[in-house]
Coordinates of C-alpha atoms (C1' of nucleotides) in Angstrom, one line a residue:
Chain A
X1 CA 50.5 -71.9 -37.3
X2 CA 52.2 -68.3 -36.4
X3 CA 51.4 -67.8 -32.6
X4 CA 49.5 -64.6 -32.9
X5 CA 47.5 -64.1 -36.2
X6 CA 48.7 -61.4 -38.4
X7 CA 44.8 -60.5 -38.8
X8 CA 44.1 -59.6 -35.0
X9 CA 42.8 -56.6 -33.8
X10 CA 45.2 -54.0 -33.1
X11 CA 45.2 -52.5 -30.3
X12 CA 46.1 -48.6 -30.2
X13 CA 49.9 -48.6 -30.6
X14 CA 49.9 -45.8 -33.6
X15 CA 48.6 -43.0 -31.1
X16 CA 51.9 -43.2 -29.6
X17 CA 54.2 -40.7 -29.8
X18 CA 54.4 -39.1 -26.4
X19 CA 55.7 -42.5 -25.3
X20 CA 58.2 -44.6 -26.9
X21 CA 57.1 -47.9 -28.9
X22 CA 59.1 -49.7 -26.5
X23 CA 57.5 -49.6 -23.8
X24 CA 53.6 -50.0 -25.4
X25 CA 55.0 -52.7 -26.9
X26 CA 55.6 -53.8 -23.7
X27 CA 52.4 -53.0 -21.8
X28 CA 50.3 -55.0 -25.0
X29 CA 52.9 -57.9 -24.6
X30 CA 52.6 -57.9 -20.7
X31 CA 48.7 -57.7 -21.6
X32 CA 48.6 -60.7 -23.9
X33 CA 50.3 -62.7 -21.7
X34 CA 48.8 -61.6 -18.2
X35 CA 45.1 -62.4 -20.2
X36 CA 46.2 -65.8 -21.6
X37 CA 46.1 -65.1 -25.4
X38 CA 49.9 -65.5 -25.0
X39 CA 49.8 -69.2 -23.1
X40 CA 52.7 -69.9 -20.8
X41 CA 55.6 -72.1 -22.4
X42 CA 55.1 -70.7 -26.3
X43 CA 57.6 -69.0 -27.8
X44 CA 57.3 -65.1 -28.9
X45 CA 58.4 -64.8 -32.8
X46 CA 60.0 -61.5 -33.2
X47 CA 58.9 -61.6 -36.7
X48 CA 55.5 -62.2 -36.6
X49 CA 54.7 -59.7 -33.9
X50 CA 57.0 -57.1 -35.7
X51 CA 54.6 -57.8 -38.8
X52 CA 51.3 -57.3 -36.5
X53 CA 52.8 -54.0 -34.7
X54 CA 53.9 -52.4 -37.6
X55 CA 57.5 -51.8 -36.2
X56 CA 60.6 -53.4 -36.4
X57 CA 62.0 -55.7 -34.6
X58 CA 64.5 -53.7 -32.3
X59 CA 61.6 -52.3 -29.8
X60 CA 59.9 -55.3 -29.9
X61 CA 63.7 -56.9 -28.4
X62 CA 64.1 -54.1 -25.8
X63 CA 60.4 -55.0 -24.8
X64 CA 61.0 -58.4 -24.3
X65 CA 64.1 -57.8 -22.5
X66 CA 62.3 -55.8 -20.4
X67 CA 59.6 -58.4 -19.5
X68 CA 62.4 -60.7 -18.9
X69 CA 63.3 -58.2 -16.2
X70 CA 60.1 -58.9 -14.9
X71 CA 60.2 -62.7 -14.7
X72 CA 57.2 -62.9 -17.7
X73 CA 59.3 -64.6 -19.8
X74 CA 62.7 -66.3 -20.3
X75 CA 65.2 -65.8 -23.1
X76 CA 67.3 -68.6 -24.2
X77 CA 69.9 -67.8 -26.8
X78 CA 69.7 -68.3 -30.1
X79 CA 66.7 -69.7 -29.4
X80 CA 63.7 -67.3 -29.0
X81 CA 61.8 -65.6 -26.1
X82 CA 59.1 -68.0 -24.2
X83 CA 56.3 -66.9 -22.5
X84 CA 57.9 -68.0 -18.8
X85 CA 56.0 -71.4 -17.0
X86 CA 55.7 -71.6 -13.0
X87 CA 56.1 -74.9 -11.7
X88 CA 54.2 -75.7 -8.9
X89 CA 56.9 -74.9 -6.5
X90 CA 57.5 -71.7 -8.0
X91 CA 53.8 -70.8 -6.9
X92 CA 54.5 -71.9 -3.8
X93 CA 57.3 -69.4 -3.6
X94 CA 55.6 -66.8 -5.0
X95 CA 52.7 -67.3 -2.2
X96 CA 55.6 -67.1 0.4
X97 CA 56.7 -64.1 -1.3
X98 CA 53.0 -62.2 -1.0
X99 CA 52.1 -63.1 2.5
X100 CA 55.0 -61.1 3.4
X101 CA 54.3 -58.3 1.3
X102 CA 50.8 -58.3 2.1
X103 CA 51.2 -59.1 6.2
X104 CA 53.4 -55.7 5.8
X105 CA 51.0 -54.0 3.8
X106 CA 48.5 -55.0 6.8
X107 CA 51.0 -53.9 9.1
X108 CA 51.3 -50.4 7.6
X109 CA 47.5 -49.5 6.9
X110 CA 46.7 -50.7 10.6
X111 CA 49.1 -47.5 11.5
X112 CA 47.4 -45.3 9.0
X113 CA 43.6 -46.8 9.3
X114 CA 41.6 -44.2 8.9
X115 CA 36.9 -44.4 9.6
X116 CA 36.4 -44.1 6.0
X117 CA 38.7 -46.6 4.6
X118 CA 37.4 -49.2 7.4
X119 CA 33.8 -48.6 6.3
X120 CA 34.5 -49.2 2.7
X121 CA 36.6 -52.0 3.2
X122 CA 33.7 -53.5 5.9
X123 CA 31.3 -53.0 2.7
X124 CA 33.3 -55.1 0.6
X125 CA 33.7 -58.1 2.8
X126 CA 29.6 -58.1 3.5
X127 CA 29.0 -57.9 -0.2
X128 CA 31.6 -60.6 -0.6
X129 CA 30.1 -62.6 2.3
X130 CA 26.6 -62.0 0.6
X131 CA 28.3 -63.0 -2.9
X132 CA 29.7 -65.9 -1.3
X133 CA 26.0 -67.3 0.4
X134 CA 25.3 -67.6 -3.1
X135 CA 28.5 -69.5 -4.4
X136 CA 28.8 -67.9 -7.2
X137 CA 32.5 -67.3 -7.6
X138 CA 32.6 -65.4 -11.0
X139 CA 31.0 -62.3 -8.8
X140 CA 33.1 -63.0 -5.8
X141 CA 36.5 -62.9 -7.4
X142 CA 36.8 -59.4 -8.7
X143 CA 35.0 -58.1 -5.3
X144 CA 38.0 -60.4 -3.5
X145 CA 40.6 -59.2 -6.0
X146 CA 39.7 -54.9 -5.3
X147 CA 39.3 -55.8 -1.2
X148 CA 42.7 -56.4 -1.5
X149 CA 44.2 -54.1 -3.8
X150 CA 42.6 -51.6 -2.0
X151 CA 44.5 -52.7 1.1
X152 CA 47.6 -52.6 -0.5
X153 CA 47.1 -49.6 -2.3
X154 CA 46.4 -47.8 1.2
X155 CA 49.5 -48.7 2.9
X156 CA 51.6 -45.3 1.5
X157 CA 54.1 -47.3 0.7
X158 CA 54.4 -47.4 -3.4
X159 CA 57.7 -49.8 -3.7
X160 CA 55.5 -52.4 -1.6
X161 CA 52.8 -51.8 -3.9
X162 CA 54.2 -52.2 -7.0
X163 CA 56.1 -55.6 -6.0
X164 CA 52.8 -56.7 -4.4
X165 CA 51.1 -56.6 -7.9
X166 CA 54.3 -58.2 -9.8
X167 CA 54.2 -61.5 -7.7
X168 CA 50.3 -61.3 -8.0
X169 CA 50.5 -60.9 -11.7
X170 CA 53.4 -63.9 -12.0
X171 CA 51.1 -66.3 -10.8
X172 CA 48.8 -65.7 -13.7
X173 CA 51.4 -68.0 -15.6
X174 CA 50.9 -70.6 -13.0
X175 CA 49.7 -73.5 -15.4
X176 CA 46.6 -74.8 -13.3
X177 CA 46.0 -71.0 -12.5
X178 CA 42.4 -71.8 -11.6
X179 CA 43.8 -73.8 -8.4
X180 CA 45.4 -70.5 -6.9
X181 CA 41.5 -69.1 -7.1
X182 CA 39.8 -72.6 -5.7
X183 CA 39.0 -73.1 -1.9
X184 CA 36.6 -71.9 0.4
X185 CA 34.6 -68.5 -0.4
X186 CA 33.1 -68.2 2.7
X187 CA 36.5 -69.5 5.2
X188 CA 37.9 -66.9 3.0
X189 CA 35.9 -64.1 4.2
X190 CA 36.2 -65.0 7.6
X191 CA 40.0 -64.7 7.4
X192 CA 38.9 -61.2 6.0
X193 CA 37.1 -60.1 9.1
X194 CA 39.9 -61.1 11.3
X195 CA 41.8 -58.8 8.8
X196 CA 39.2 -55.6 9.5
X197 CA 39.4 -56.5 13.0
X198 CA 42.9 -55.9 13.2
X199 CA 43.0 -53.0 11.2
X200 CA 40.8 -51.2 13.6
X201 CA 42.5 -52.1 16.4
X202 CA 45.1 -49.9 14.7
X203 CA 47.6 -53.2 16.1
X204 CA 50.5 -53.3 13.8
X205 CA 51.4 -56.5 14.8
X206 CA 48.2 -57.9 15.0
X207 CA 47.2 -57.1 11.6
X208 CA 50.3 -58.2 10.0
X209 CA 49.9 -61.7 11.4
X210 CA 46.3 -61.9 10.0
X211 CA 47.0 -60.7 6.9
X212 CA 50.3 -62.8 6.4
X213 CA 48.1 -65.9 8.1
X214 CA 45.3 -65.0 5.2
X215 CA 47.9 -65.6 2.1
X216 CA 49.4 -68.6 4.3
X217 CA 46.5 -70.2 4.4
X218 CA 45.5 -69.7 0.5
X219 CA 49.0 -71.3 -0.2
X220 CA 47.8 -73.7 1.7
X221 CA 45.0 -74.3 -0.1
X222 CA 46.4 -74.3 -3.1
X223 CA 48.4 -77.0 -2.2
X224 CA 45.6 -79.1 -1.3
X225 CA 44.2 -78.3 -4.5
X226 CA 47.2 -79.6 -6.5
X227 CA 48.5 -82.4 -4.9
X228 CA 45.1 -83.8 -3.2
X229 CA 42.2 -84.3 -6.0
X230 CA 43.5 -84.6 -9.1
X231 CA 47.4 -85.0 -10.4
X232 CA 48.8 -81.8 -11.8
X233 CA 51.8 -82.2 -12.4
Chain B
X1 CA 76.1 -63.8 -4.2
X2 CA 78.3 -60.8 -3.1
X3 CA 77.3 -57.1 -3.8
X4 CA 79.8 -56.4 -5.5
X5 CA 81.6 -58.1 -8.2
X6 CA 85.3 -58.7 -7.1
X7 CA 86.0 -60.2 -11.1
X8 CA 88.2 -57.6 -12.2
X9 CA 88.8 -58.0 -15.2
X10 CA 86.0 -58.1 -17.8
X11 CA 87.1 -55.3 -19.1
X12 CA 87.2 -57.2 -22.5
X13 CA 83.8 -58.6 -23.1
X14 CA 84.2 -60.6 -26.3
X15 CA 84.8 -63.4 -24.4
X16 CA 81.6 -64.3 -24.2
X17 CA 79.7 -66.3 -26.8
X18 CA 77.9 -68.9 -24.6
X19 CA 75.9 -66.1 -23.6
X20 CA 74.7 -63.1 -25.0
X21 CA 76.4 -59.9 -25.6
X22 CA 73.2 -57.9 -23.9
X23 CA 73.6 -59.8 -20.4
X24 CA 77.0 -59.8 -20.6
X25 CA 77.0 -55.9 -20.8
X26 CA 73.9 -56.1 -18.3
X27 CA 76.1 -57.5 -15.7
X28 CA 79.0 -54.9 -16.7
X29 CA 76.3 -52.2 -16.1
X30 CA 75.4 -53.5 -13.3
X31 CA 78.3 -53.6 -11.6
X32 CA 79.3 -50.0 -12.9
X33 CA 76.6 -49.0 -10.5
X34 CA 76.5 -50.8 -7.8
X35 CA 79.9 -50.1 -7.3
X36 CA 79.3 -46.0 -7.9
X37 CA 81.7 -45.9 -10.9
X38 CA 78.4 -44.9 -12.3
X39 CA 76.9 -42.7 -10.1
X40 CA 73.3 -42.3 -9.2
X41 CA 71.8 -39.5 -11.5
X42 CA 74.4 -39.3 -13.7
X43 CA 73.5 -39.6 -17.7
X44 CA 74.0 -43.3 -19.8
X45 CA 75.5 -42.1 -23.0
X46 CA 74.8 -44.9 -25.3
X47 CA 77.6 -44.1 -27.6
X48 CA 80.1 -43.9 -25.3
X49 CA 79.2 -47.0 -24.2
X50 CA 79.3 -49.3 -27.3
X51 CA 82.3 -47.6 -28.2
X52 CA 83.9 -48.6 -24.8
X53 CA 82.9 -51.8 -24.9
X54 CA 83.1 -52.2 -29.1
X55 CA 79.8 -52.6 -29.5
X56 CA 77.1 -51.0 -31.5
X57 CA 74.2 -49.4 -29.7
X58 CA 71.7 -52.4 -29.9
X59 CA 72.9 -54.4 -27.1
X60 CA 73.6 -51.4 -25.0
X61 CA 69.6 -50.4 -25.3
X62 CA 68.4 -53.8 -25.0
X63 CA 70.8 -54.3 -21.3
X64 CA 69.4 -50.9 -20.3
X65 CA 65.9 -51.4 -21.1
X66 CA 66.2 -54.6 -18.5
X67 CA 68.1 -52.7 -15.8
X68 CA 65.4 -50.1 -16.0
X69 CA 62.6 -53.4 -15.2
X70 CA 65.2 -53.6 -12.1
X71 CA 64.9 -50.4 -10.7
X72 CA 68.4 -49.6 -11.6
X73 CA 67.9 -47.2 -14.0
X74 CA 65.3 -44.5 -15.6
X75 CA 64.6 -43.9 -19.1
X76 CA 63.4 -40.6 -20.4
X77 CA 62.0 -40.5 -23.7
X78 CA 64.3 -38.3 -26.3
X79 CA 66.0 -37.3 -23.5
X80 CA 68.5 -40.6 -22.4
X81 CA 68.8 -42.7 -19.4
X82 CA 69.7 -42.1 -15.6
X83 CA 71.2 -44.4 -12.9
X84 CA 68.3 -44.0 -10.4
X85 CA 68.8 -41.7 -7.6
X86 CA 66.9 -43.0 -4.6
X87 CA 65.2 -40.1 -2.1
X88 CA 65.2 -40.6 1.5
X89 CA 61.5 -41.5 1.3
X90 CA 62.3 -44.3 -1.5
X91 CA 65.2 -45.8 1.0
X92 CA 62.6 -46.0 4.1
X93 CA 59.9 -47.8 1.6
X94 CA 62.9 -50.2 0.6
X95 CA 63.4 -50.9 4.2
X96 CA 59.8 -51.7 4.7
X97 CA 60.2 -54.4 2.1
X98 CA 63.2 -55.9 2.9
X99 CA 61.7 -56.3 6.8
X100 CA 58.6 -58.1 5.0
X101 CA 60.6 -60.5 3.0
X102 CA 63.8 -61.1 5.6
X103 CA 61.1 -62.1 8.7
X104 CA 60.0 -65.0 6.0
X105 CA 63.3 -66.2 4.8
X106 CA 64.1 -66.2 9.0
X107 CA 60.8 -68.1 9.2
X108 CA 61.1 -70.5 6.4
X109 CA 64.6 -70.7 8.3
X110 CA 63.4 -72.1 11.9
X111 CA 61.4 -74.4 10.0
X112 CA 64.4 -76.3 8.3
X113 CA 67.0 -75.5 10.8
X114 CA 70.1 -77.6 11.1
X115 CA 72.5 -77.8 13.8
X116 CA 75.2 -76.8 11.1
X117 CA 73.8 -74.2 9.8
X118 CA 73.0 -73.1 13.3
X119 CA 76.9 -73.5 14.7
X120 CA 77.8 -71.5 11.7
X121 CA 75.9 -69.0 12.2
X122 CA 76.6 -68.7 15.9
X123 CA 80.2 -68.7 14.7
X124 CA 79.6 -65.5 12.6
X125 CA 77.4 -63.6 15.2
X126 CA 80.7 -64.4 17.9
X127 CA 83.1 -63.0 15.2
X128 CA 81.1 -60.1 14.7
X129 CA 81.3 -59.6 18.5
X130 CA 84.6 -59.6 18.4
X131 CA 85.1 -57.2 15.9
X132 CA 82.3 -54.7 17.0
X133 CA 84.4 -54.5 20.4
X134 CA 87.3 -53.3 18.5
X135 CA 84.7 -50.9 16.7
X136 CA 85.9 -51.9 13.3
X137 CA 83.4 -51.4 11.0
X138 CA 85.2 -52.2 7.8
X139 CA 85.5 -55.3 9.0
X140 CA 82.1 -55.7 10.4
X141 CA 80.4 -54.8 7.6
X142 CA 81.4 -58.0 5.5
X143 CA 80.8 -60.1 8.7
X144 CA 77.3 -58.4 9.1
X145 CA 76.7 -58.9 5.4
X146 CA 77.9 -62.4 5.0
X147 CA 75.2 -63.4 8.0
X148 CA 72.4 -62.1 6.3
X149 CA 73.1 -63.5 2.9
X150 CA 73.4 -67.1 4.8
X151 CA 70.3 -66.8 6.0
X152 CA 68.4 -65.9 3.5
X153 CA 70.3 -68.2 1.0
X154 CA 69.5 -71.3 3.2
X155 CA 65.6 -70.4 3.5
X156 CA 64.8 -72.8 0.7
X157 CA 63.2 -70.3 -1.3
X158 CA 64.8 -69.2 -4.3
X159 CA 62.6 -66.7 -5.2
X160 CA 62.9 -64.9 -2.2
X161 CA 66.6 -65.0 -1.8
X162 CA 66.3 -63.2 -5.5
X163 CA 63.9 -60.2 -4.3
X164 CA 65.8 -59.8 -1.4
X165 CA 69.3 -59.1 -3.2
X166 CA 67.4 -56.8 -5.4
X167 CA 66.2 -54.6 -2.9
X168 CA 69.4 -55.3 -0.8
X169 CA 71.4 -53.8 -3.9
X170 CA 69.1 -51.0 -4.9
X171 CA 69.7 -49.1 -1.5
X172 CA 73.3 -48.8 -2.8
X173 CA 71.2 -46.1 -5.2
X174 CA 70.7 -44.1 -2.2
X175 CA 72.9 -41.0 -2.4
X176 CA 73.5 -40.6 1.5
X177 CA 74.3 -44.3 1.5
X178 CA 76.9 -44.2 4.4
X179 CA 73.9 -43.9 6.4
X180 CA 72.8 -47.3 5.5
X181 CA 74.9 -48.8 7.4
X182 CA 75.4 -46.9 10.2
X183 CA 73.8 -47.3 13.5
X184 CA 75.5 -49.5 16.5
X185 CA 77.2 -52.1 15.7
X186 CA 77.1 -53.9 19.2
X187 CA 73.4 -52.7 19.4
X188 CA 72.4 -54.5 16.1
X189 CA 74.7 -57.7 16.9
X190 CA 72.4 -57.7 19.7
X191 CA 69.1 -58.0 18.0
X192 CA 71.4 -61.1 16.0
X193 CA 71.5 -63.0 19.0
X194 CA 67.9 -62.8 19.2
X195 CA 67.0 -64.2 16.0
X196 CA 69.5 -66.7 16.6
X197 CA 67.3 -68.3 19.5
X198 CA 64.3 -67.7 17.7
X199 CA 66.1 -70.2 14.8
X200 CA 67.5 -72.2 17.1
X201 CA 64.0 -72.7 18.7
X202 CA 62.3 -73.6 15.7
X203 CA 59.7 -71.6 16.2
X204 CA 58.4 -69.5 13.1
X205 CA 56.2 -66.9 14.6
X206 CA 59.1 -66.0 16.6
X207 CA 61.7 -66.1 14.0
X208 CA 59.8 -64.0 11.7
X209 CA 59.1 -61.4 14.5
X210 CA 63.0 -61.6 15.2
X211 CA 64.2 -61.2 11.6
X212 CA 61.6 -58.5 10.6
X213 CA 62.0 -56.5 13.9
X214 CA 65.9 -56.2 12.7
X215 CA 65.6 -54.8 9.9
X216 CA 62.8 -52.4 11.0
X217 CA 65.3 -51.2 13.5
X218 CA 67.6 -50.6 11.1
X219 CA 65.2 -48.4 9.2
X220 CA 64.5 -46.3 12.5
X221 CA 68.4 -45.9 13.0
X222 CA 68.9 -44.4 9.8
X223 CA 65.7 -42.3 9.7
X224 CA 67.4 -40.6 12.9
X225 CA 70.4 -40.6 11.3
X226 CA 69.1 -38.8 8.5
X227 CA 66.7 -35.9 9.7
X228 CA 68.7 -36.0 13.3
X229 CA 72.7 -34.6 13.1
X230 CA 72.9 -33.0 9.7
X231 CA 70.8 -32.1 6.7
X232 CA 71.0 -34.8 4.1
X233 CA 68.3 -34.0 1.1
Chain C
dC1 C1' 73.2 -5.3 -21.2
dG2 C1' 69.9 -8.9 -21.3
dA3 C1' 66.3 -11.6 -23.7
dC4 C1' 64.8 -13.9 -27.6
dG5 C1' 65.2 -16.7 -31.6
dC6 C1' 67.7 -19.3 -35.0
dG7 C1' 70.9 -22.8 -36.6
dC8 C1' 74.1 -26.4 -35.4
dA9 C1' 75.9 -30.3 -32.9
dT10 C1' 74.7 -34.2 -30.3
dC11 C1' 72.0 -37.8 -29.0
dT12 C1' 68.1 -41.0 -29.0
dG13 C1' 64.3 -43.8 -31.7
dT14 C1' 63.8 -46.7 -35.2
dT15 C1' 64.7 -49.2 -39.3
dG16 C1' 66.5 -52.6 -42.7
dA17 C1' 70.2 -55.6 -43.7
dC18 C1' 73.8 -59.1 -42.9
dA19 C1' 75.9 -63.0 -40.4
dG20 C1' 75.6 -67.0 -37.6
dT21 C1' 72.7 -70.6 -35.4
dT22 C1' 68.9 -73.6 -34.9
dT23 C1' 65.3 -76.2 -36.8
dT24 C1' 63.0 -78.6 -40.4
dC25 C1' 62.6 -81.8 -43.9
dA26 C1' 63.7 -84.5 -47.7
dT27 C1' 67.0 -88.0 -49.0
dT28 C1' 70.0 -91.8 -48.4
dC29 C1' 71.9 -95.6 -46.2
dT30 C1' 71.6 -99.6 -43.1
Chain D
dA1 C1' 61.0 -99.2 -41.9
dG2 C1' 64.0 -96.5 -39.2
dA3 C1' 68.2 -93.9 -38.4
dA4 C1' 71.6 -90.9 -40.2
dT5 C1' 72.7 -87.0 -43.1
dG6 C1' 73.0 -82.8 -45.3
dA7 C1' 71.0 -78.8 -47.4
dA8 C1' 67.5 -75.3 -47.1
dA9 C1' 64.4 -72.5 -44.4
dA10 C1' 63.5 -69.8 -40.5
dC11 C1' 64.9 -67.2 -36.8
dT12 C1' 67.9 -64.7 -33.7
dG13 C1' 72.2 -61.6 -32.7
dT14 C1' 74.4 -57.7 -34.2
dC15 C1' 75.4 -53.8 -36.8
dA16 C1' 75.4 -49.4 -39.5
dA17 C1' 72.6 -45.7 -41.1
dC18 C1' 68.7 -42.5 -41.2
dA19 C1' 65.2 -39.6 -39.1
dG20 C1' 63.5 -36.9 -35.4
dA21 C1' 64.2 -34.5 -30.9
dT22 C1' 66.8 -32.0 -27.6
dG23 C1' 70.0 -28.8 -25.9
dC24 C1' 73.6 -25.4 -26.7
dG25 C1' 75.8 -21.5 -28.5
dC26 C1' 75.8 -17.6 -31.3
dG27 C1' 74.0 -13.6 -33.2
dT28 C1' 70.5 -10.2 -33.3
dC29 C1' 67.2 -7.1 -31.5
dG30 C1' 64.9 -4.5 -27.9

DNA sequence: CGACGCGCATCTGTTGACAGTTTTCATTCT
DNA sequence: AGAATGAAAACTGTCAACAGATGCGCGTCG
């Protein structure tokens, strides 16, 4: 069976011209694989996805290469291009990796905090804690996932922002990806209050520890999760 | 791994079949820059590079195309592609994320300290001591160098040793990059001692708050190096 | 004398083809 | 039946060539 049908939808690569085909290439590849269509451990057949593209098979190359760059996938010679597979300790890593990011994220907004920014992000963690009263976690996640971009994306700092999103993007390829999701909605939200506490206390220190404590703990969670219930190895 | 390369002579790259001709001239790239034989802003003329290095232009695109995922370089469509020239305001945002990840690798550090590690390190701080008294700074800056890479390659996390070097590497982008490592040299030996007890104590907190305060230092001392004496933009 | 426009040289974007390697699979031998 | 073997298929690595875009220089015109 080819890995991606020759038949699928296309999406929009022909309106391309004011950017090269390398690097749409590379946003659908980084799409397919941050969504799952492209699972983590399959290989990427040059051929095939030159056939569904349309192109030849030099962009598609310089895209990969690109992504492995990136840490999305892994090139072995003579071999092929793999979607890249995080081992449980990689995760683990990567979670080390993001508290400090985010704690300095945390640190930077607290300097920076200004009354309209605390009231929209004090919104979010009552719907969130209203969301989470109801346990349903298909409505908390996104609300969880924009509380926190919009921290990072308030920081002013841009290098720290685009790393922030690499990491969290990596960890989509995180086999039992649904673990790094699991635990607590509502202990969850109370870290996040300790977070807006410390934010508008406009305490760099203090809000760095809370929001490098919040990702510690999630780690920590995770690790629960894999190594507690169930064998995921 | 040292900043720069000290394997002179790869001048001929057809050594290499075990791995690929792109990371082979990846590395060779690399190292162009990082040593400022290629320097930042300058032009990547991919013909005069695959007839250097007796190529064709394939390889040469596909290496570029993965130093731009670094940060290393920008590509312009139509137009070619630049070694990256880093602003003042990109160096201070650099600084911010090195502080983030260094105060977890000294972290993950106090938390598996040895007393070997702990001697050596000792050694190095006394060394650099010694050398800052004599005000050498060609020879402190290996010292200084060498006693960061140690502890953040004995952190036990692999992934963060690798962002670390990244960003570590991509300040040598920074045009005024003297500045980088200027500041006092008995002054920041100081703040060494420091996160030495906070290692030696085996306290993370502390060792974090250590390890991220020195680097955040450092970013003060060359933001007043910068906009203080002379005009550097 | 300066500004505009045209044509040429240079370079990048992309393609199709060839060479070498890995994988597959059918066949043979034990 | 299972392992070993060898040829063919499939795929990646690399290259040379073509097409389009950009920038430069020259000539012309106001």
């Amino acid at each position: 069976m080819s890995i991606i049908s020759d038949s699928a939808p296309l999406s929009d690569l022909s309106v391309v011209k004011s950017v090269s085909l390398t690097s749409a290439l590379e946003k659908e590849l980084e799409r397919l694989i941050l969504t799952g269509e492209l699972e983590p451990g399959v290989r990427i057949n040059e051929i095939h996805l030159s056939n569904r593209f349309g192109t030849s098979r030099g962009p598609i190359r310089e895209a990969t290469r690109s992504l492995e760059a990136k840490g999305l996938v892994e090139v072995v010679r003579n071999r092929g291009v793999f979607v890249r597979r995080l081992s449980v300790e990689d995760a683990v890593e990567i979670y080390d990796v993001r508290a400090a990011l985010f704690g300095q994220a945390g640190r930077l907004l607290a300097e920076r905090m200004t009354d309209g920014l605390l009231a929209e992000l004090t919104r979010m963690v009552d719907e969130m804690d209203a969301v989470a009263e109801r346990g349903s976690f298909d409505d908390y996640y996104p609300l969880n996932l924009g509380f926190h971009n919009l921290i990072v994306g308030s920081c002013g700092n841009r290098t720290l922002q685009a790393e922030y999103h690499r990491f969290v993007n990596k960890l989509h390829l995180f086999r039992a990806r649904a673990l790094v999701q699991g635990g607590g909605l509502a202990v969850s939200n109370r870290e996040h209050r300790a977070m807006l506490e410390a934010l508008a206390s406009g305490d760099g220190d203090r809000a760095q520890m809370t929001h490098w404590r919040h990702v510690a703990l999630a780690k920590r969670r995770l690790i629960a999760a894999v190594d507690g219930p169930a064998r995921h190895d």
